[in-house]
CSV table of C-alpha atoms in Angstrom, one decimal:
chain,number,residue,atom,x,y,z
A,234,UNK,CA,-56.3,-2.2,-121.4
A,235,UNK,CA,-53.8,0.7,-120.6
A,236,UNK,CA,-54.6,3.6,-122.4
A,237,UNK,CA,-52.6,6.8,-122.0
A,238,UNK,CA,-54.3,10.1,-123.0
A,239,UNK,CA,-52.3,13.1,-123.3
A,240,UNK,CA,-50.4,12.7,-120.5
A,241,UNK,CA,-47.9,15.5,-119.3
A,242,UNK,CA,-45.5,16.0,-116.4
A,243,UNK,CA,-44.0,19.1,-115.3
A,244,UNK,CA,-41.9,19.2,-112.4
A,245,UNK,CA,-41.6,22.1,-110.0
A,246,UNK,CA,-38.5,23.4,-111.4
A,247,UNK,CA,-40.2,24.0,-114.9
A,248,UNK,CA,-39.0,20.9,-116.6
A,249,UNK,CA,-41.2,19.1,-118.6
A,250,UNK,CA,-40.7,15.4,-118.5
A,251,UNK,CA,-43.5,14.2,-120.4
A,252,UNK,CA,-45.1,16.4,-123.2
A,253,UNK,CA,-49.1,15.4,-124.1
A,254,UNK,CA,-48.2,11.7,-124.0
A,255,UNK,CA,-50.9,9.2,-125.5
A,256,UNK,CA,-50.7,5.5,-126.2
A,257,UNK,CA,-52.2,2.3,-125.8
A,258,UNK,CA,-51.2,-1.4,-124.6
A,259,UNK,CA,-53.7,-4.3,-124.7
A,260,UNK,CA,-53.9,-8.1,-125.2
A,261,UNK,CA,-50.9,-9.8,-124.2
A,262,UNK,CA,-48.7,-7.7,-126.4
A,263,UNK,CA,-45.0,-7.0,-125.1
A,264,UNK,CA,-44.5,-3.0,-125.9
A,265,UNK,CA,-40.8,-1.8,-125.3
A,266,UNK,CA,-40.3,1.8,-124.2
A,267,UNK,CA,-36.9,3.2,-125.7
A,268,UNK,CA,-35.3,6.5,-125.7
A,269,UNK,CA,-32.0,8.4,-124.4
A,270,UNK,CA,-31.2,8.9,-120.6
A,271,UNK,CA,-33.7,11.8,-119.2
A,272,UNK,CA,-36.3,10.9,-122.0
A,273,UNK,CA,-39.2,10.5,-120.1
A,274,UNK,CA,-39.3,6.5,-120.1
A,275,UNK,CA,-39.3,6.2,-116.4
A,276,UNK,CA,-41.4,8.9,-115.3
A,277,UNK,CA,-44.3,7.6,-117.9
A,278,UNK,CA,-43.9,4.3,-115.7
A,279,UNK,CA,-44.3,6.0,-113.0
A,280,UNK,CA,-46.9,8.3,-113.9
A,281,UNK,CA,-49.0,5.2,-115.0
A,282,UNK,CA,-49.2,3.8,-111.2
A,283,UNK,CA,-49.2,7.1,-109.8
A,284,UNK,CA,-45.9,6.9,-107.9
A,285,UNK,CA,-45.0,10.2,-109.9
A,286,UNK,CA,-48.4,12.3,-110.1
A,287,UNK,CA,-48.8,13.3,-113.7
A,288,UNK,CA,-49.8,17.0,-114.0
A,289,UNK,CA,-52.4,16.3,-116.7
A,290,UNK,CA,-53.9,14.0,-118.7
A,291,UNK,CA,-55.7,10.6,-118.0
A,292,UNK,CA,-54.7,7.1,-117.9
A,293,UNK,CA,-57.0,4.4,-118.3
A,294,UNK,CA,-56.8,0.9,-116.6
A,295,UNK,CA,-60.1,-0.8,-118.7
A,296,UNK,CA,-62.8,1.3,-117.0
A,297,UNK,CA,-61.0,2.9,-114.1
A,298,UNK,CA,-59.4,6.4,-114.8
A,299,UNK,CA,-56.3,6.3,-112.5
A,300,UNK,CA,-55.7,10.0,-111.9
A,301,UNK,CA,-58.6,10.8,-110.3
A,302,UNK,CA,-58.6,8.1,-107.9
A,303,UNK,CA,-58.3,8.7,-103.7
A,304,UNK,CA,-55.7,6.8,-101.7
A,305,UNK,CA,-57.9,4.2,-100.9
A,306,UNK,CA,-59.2,3.6,-104.4
A,307,UNK,CA,-55.5,3.8,-105.9
A,308,UNK,CA,-54.6,1.1,-103.2
A,309,UNK,CA,-56.9,-1.2,-104.8
A,310,UNK,CA,-56.6,-0.7,-108.2
A,311,UNK,CA,-52.9,-0.9,-107.9
A,312,UNK,CA,-53.2,-4.6,-107.4
A,313,UNK,CA,-53.9,-4.7,-110.8
A,314,UNK,CA,-50.7,-3.3,-111.9
A,315,UNK,CA,-47.4,-5.6,-111.4
A,316,UNK,CA,-44.8,-3.4,-110.7
A,317,UNK,CA,-41.2,-4.7,-111.6
A,318,UNK,CA,-38.5,-2.3,-110.5
A,319,UNK,CA,-35.0,-1.9,-111.9
A,320,UNK,CA,-33.6,-2.1,-108.4
A,321,UNK,CA,-35.3,-5.2,-107.3
A,322,UNK,CA,-37.2,-3.4,-104.5
A,323,UNK,CA,-36.8,-6.1,-102.4
A,324,UNK,CA,-37.0,-5.9,-98.6
A,325,UNK,CA,-33.3,-7.9,-97.9
A,326,UNK,CA,-34.1,-9.2,-94.4
A,327,UNK,CA,-36.9,-11.0,-95.3
A,328,UNK,CA,-37.1,-14.5,-97.0
A,329,UNK,CA,-37.7,-14.8,-100.8
A,330,UNK,CA,-41.6,-16.5,-99.7
A,331,UNK,CA,-41.9,-13.3,-97.9
A,332,UNK,CA,-41.1,-10.7,-100.4
A,333,UNK,CA,-43.1,-12.8,-102.8
A,334,UNK,CA,-46.2,-13.1,-100.5
A,335,UNK,CA,-45.8,-9.1,-100.3
A,336,UNK,CA,-47.5,-9.2,-103.7
A,337,UNK,CA,-51.0,-9.9,-102.1
A,338,UNK,CA,-50.8,-7.5,-99.1
A,339,UNK,CA,-53.3,-5.7,-101.3
A,340,UNK,CA,-55.7,-8.0,-100.9
A,341,UNK,CA,-55.3,-8.2,-97.2
A,342,UNK,CA,-57.0,-6.1,-94.3
A,343,UNK,CA,-54.4,-3.9,-92.7
A,344,UNK,CA,-54.5,-5.8,-89.4
A,345,UNK,CA,-53.6,-9.5,-91.1
A,346,UNK,CA,-51.3,-7.3,-93.7
A,347,UNK,CA,-49.3,-5.7,-90.6
A,348,UNK,CA,-49.0,-9.3,-89.2
A,349,UNK,CA,-48.7,-10.8,-92.5
A,350,UNK,CA,-51.1,-13.5,-91.9
A,351,UNK,CA,-51.2,-15.1,-95.2
A,352,UNK,CA,-53.3,-17.9,-95.8
A,353,UNK,CA,-52.8,-21.3,-97.3
A,354,UNK,CA,-53.9,-20.6,-100.5
A,355,UNK,CA,-51.7,-17.5,-101.2
A,356,UNK,CA,-48.5,-19.6,-100.0
A,357,UNK,CA,-49.3,-22.5,-102.1
A,358,UNK,CA,-49.7,-19.9,-105.3
A,359,UNK,CA,-46.3,-18.5,-104.5
A,360,UNK,CA,-44.4,-22.1,-104.7
A,361,UNK,CA,-46.3,-22.5,-107.7
A,362,UNK,CA,-44.6,-19.0,-109.1
A,363,UNK,CA,-41.3,-19.4,-107.4
A,364,UNK,CA,-41.1,-22.8,-109.8
A,365,UNK,CA,-42.6,-21.0,-112.8
A,366,UNK,CA,-39.8,-18.6,-112.3
A,367,UNK,CA,-36.8,-21.2,-111.5
A,368,UNK,CA,-36.7,-20.2,-107.8
A,369,UNK,CA,-37.7,-23.5,-106.5
A,370,UNK,CA,-36.3,-24.5,-103.4
A,371,UNK,CA,-34.9,-21.1,-102.5
A,372,UNK,CA,-38.2,-20.5,-100.7
A,373,UNK,CA,-36.1,-19.7,-97.2
A,374,UNK,CA,-33.2,-17.7,-98.6
A,375,UNK,CA,-32.8,-14.4,-97.0
A,376,UNK,CA,-33.2,-11.8,-100.5
A,377,UNK,CA,-29.6,-10.5,-99.2
A,378,UNK,CA,-28.0,-14.0,-100.1
A,379,UNK,CA,-29.5,-13.7,-103.9
A,380,UNK,CA,-27.5,-13.1,-107.4
A,381,UNK,CA,-29.0,-10.1,-109.2
A,382,UNK,CA,-30.8,-12.1,-111.6
A,383,UNK,CA,-32.2,-13.9,-108.6
A,384,UNK,CA,-33.6,-10.9,-106.7
A,385,UNK,CA,-35.2,-9.6,-110.2
A,386,UNK,CA,-36.7,-13.1,-110.8
A,387,UNK,CA,-38.4,-12.6,-107.1
A,388,UNK,CA,-39.3,-9.1,-108.1
A,389,UNK,CA,-41.1,-10.9,-111.2
A,390,UNK,CA,-42.9,-13.5,-109.0
A,391,UNK,CA,-44.0,-10.8,-106.7
A,392,UNK,CA,-45.9,-9.1,-109.5
A,393,UNK,CA,-47.0,-12.3,-111.0
A,394,UNK,CA,-48.7,-13.1,-107.8
A,395,UNK,CA,-50.9,-10.1,-107.8
A,396,UNK,CA,-52.9,-11.9,-110.7
A,397,UNK,CA,-52.2,-8.3,-112.7
A,398,UNK,CA,-53.8,-7.0,-115.2
A,399,UNK,CA,-50.7,-5.3,-116.7
A,400,UNK,CA,-47.1,-5.8,-115.9
A,401,UNK,CA,-45.1,-2.3,-115.9
A,402,UNK,CA,-41.3,-3.4,-115.7
A,403,UNK,CA,-38.7,-0.5,-115.2
A,404,UNK,CA,-35.4,-1.1,-116.6
A,405,UNK,CA,-35.1,-5.0,-115.7
A,406,UNK,CA,-32.1,-5.9,-116.9
A,407,UNK,CA,-29.6,-2.9,-116.6
A,408,UNK,CA,-28.0,-4.4,-113.1
A,409,UNK,CA,-27.7,-7.8,-115.2
A,410,UNK,CA,-25.3,-9.3,-117.3
A,411,UNK,CA,-26.2,-10.3,-120.6
A,412,UNK,CA,-26.6,-14.2,-120.2
A,413,UNK,CA,-29.2,-13.2,-117.3
A,414,UNK,CA,-30.6,-10.2,-119.4
A,415,UNK,CA,-31.9,-12.8,-122.2
A,416,UNK,CA,-33.3,-15.2,-119.5
A,417,UNK,CA,-35.4,-12.4,-117.6
A,418,UNK,CA,-36.4,-11.2,-121.1
A,419,UNK,CA,-37.6,-14.7,-122.2
A,420,UNK,CA,-39.5,-15.2,-118.8
A,421,UNK,CA,-41.2,-12.0,-118.7
A,422,UNK,CA,-42.3,-12.8,-122.6
A,423,UNK,CA,-43.4,-16.4,-121.2
A,424,UNK,CA,-46.0,-14.7,-118.6
A,425,UNK,CA,-47.2,-12.5,-120.8
A,426,UNK,CA,-48.3,-15.3,-123.3
A,427,UNK,CA,-49.3,-18.0,-120.7
A,428,UNK,CA,-51.1,-15.3,-118.2
A,429,UNK,CA,-52.4,-13.0,-121.2
A,430,UNK,CA,-51.8,-9.9,-120.2
A,431,UNK,CA,-49.5,-7.1,-121.7
A,432,UNK,CA,-46.2,-6.0,-120.5
A,433,UNK,CA,-45.1,-2.7,-120.8
A,434,UNK,CA,-41.1,-2.4,-120.5
A,435,UNK,CA,-38.5,0.6,-120.0
A,436,UNK,CA,-35.6,-0.6,-121.3
A,437,UNK,CA,-32.4,0.9,-122.9
A,438,UNK,CA,-31.2,-2.0,-124.3
A,439,UNK,CA,-32.3,-1.9,-128.3
A,440,UNK,CA,-31.5,-4.8,-129.3
A,441,UNK,CA,-33.5,-6.6,-126.6
A,442,UNK,CA,-36.1,-4.0,-126.9
A,443,UNK,CA,-37.0,-5.4,-130.8
A,444,UNK,CA,-36.4,-8.8,-130.1
A,445,UNK,CA,-38.8,-9.1,-127.6
A,446,UNK,CA,-41.4,-6.8,-128.1
A,447,UNK,CA,-44.3,-6.7,-130.2
A,448,UNK,CA,-44.4,-3.1,-130.9
A,449,UNK,CA,-41.7,-0.3,-129.5
A,450,UNK,CA,-42.3,3.2,-128.5
A,451,UNK,CA,-39.5,5.8,-128.9
A,452,UNK,CA,-39.3,8.8,-126.3
A,453,UNK,CA,-36.9,12.1,-127.3
A,454,UNK,CA,-37.2,15.0,-124.8
A,455,UNK,CA,-40.8,13.6,-123.3
A,456,UNK,CA,-42.4,13.2,-126.3
A,457,UNK,CA,-43.3,9.9,-128.3
A,458,UNK,CA,-41.4,10.3,-131.5
A,459,UNK,CA,-41.8,6.9,-132.5
A,460,UNK,CA,-44.4,4.0,-132.7
A,461,UNK,CA,-44.6,0.7,-134.4
A,462,UNK,CA,-43.5,-2.7,-135.0
A,463,UNK,CA,-40.2,-3.9,-133.7
A,464,UNK,CA,-38.9,-4.5,-137.3
A,465,UNK,CA,-39.9,-1.1,-138.5
A,466,UNK,CA,-37.4,0.4,-135.7
A,467,UNK,CA,-34.8,1.4,-138.9
A,468,UNK,CA,-31.9,3.5,-138.4
A,469,UNK,CA,-33.6,6.4,-139.8
A,470,UNK,CA,-36.1,5.9,-136.7
A,471,UNK,CA,-33.1,5.1,-134.2
A,472,UNK,CA,-31.7,8.7,-135.4
A,473,UNK,CA,-35.1,10.4,-134.5
A,474,UNK,CA,-35.2,9.2,-131.0
A,475,UNK,CA,-31.8,9.1,-130.0
A,476,UNK,CA,-30.2,12.0,-132.1
A,477,UNK,CA,-32.7,14.3,-132.5
A,478,UNK,CA,-35.2,14.8,-135.4
A,479,UNK,CA,-39.0,15.1,-137.0
A,480,UNK,CA,-41.3,14.1,-134.3
A,481,UNK,CA,-44.3,12.0,-134.8
A,482,UNK,CA,-46.4,14.9,-134.9
A,483,UNK,CA,-44.6,16.9,-137.1
A,484,UNK,CA,-44.3,13.8,-139.8
A,485,UNK,CA,-48.5,13.6,-139.4
A,486,UNK,CA,-48.5,17.3,-139.6
A,487,UNK,CA,-46.2,17.1,-143.1
A,488,UNK,CA,-48.0,14.5,-143.9
A,489,UNK,CA,-51.7,15.9,-143.9
A,490,UNK,CA,-50.2,19.2,-145.7
A,491,UNK,CA,-48.9,16.8,-148.7
A,492,UNK,CA,-52.2,14.9,-148.7
A,493,UNK,CA,-53.8,18.6,-148.9
A,494,UNK,CA,-51.8,19.7,-151.4
A,495,UNK,CA,-52.4,16.7,-153.3
A,496,UNK,CA,-56.1,16.9,-153.2
A,497,UNK,CA,-56.2,20.8,-154.3
A,498,UNK,CA,-54.0,19.7,-157.6
A,499,UNK,CA,-56.7,17.2,-158.4
C-alpha cells in the first residue's frame, strides 16, 4: 500500500507546489489524479519516487518510509515502483528488448548492469511481457523506429518487468491520439487486475480518468480538494477542482461546525 502523509513541496523560489497532501492507494485499484496545469499532479508523482525531493511529510510504501532512505536504499526501493513517463523516457538508439530489460537493472550488480549482462530468465520474461503489451515481433527494432503508442507500450513493459508493488504513471496519453489513448488505458487496467497491483495515474483527460479509475483525486493549487469514486465527480466537484472553490478541508470544517451546532441545539 502507498500512504502519503502531509507531503509538502516548496521550491527555492518560495512556490508551494504541494500543501500538506495526504492520500492512500492500495489493493489493485486505479486512482486518477486530475487538476489544471500547475496543480501539482506531476510533482506529487515525482515526490513519491523521490525524483523530486519533498520538503516535508512522509511517503510509505508498505513498511518502507521513502523520504528517509539513503541513495543506496532508495535505488533498491525504487525497484518496487514502476514508473511510466509522459515522454516515454526510452533510450532511442537501443532496441525494444534492451529498453524493456533496463527495468531489471536495479536487481543486478553494478558490473553486470554496466555490461548489460542479463540472464536468460530475464530475457524470457521480457519476451512474455512484450507479448502481453502487444509488441511481440518488434523486439529488435530500435526505439526511434516506433510510433508513439508503441513507445508507450515499451515504457509500460519496462515498468512491468520490475515486478513492482505499484505503478506510477505520469500523463500516459498526452502525446497519443484518442484511439491509442484508450488502448493504453485498457492495457494499464488489465495489468492492475491481472498482476494485482495498484496504479496511480496523473492524467489530463477527465473522461478517461472517470471511465477507468476506481477513485479520483482532484488537485487544485497544490491542495487535495476532491477525493471520491469516479461516479462522484459531478459538475460541482469539477468546478472546485478547475475553477477554484471550497477545498476539502473547508468542507470538512463546515460540516464539523454544522454538527456541533446541531448537537448544541438538541
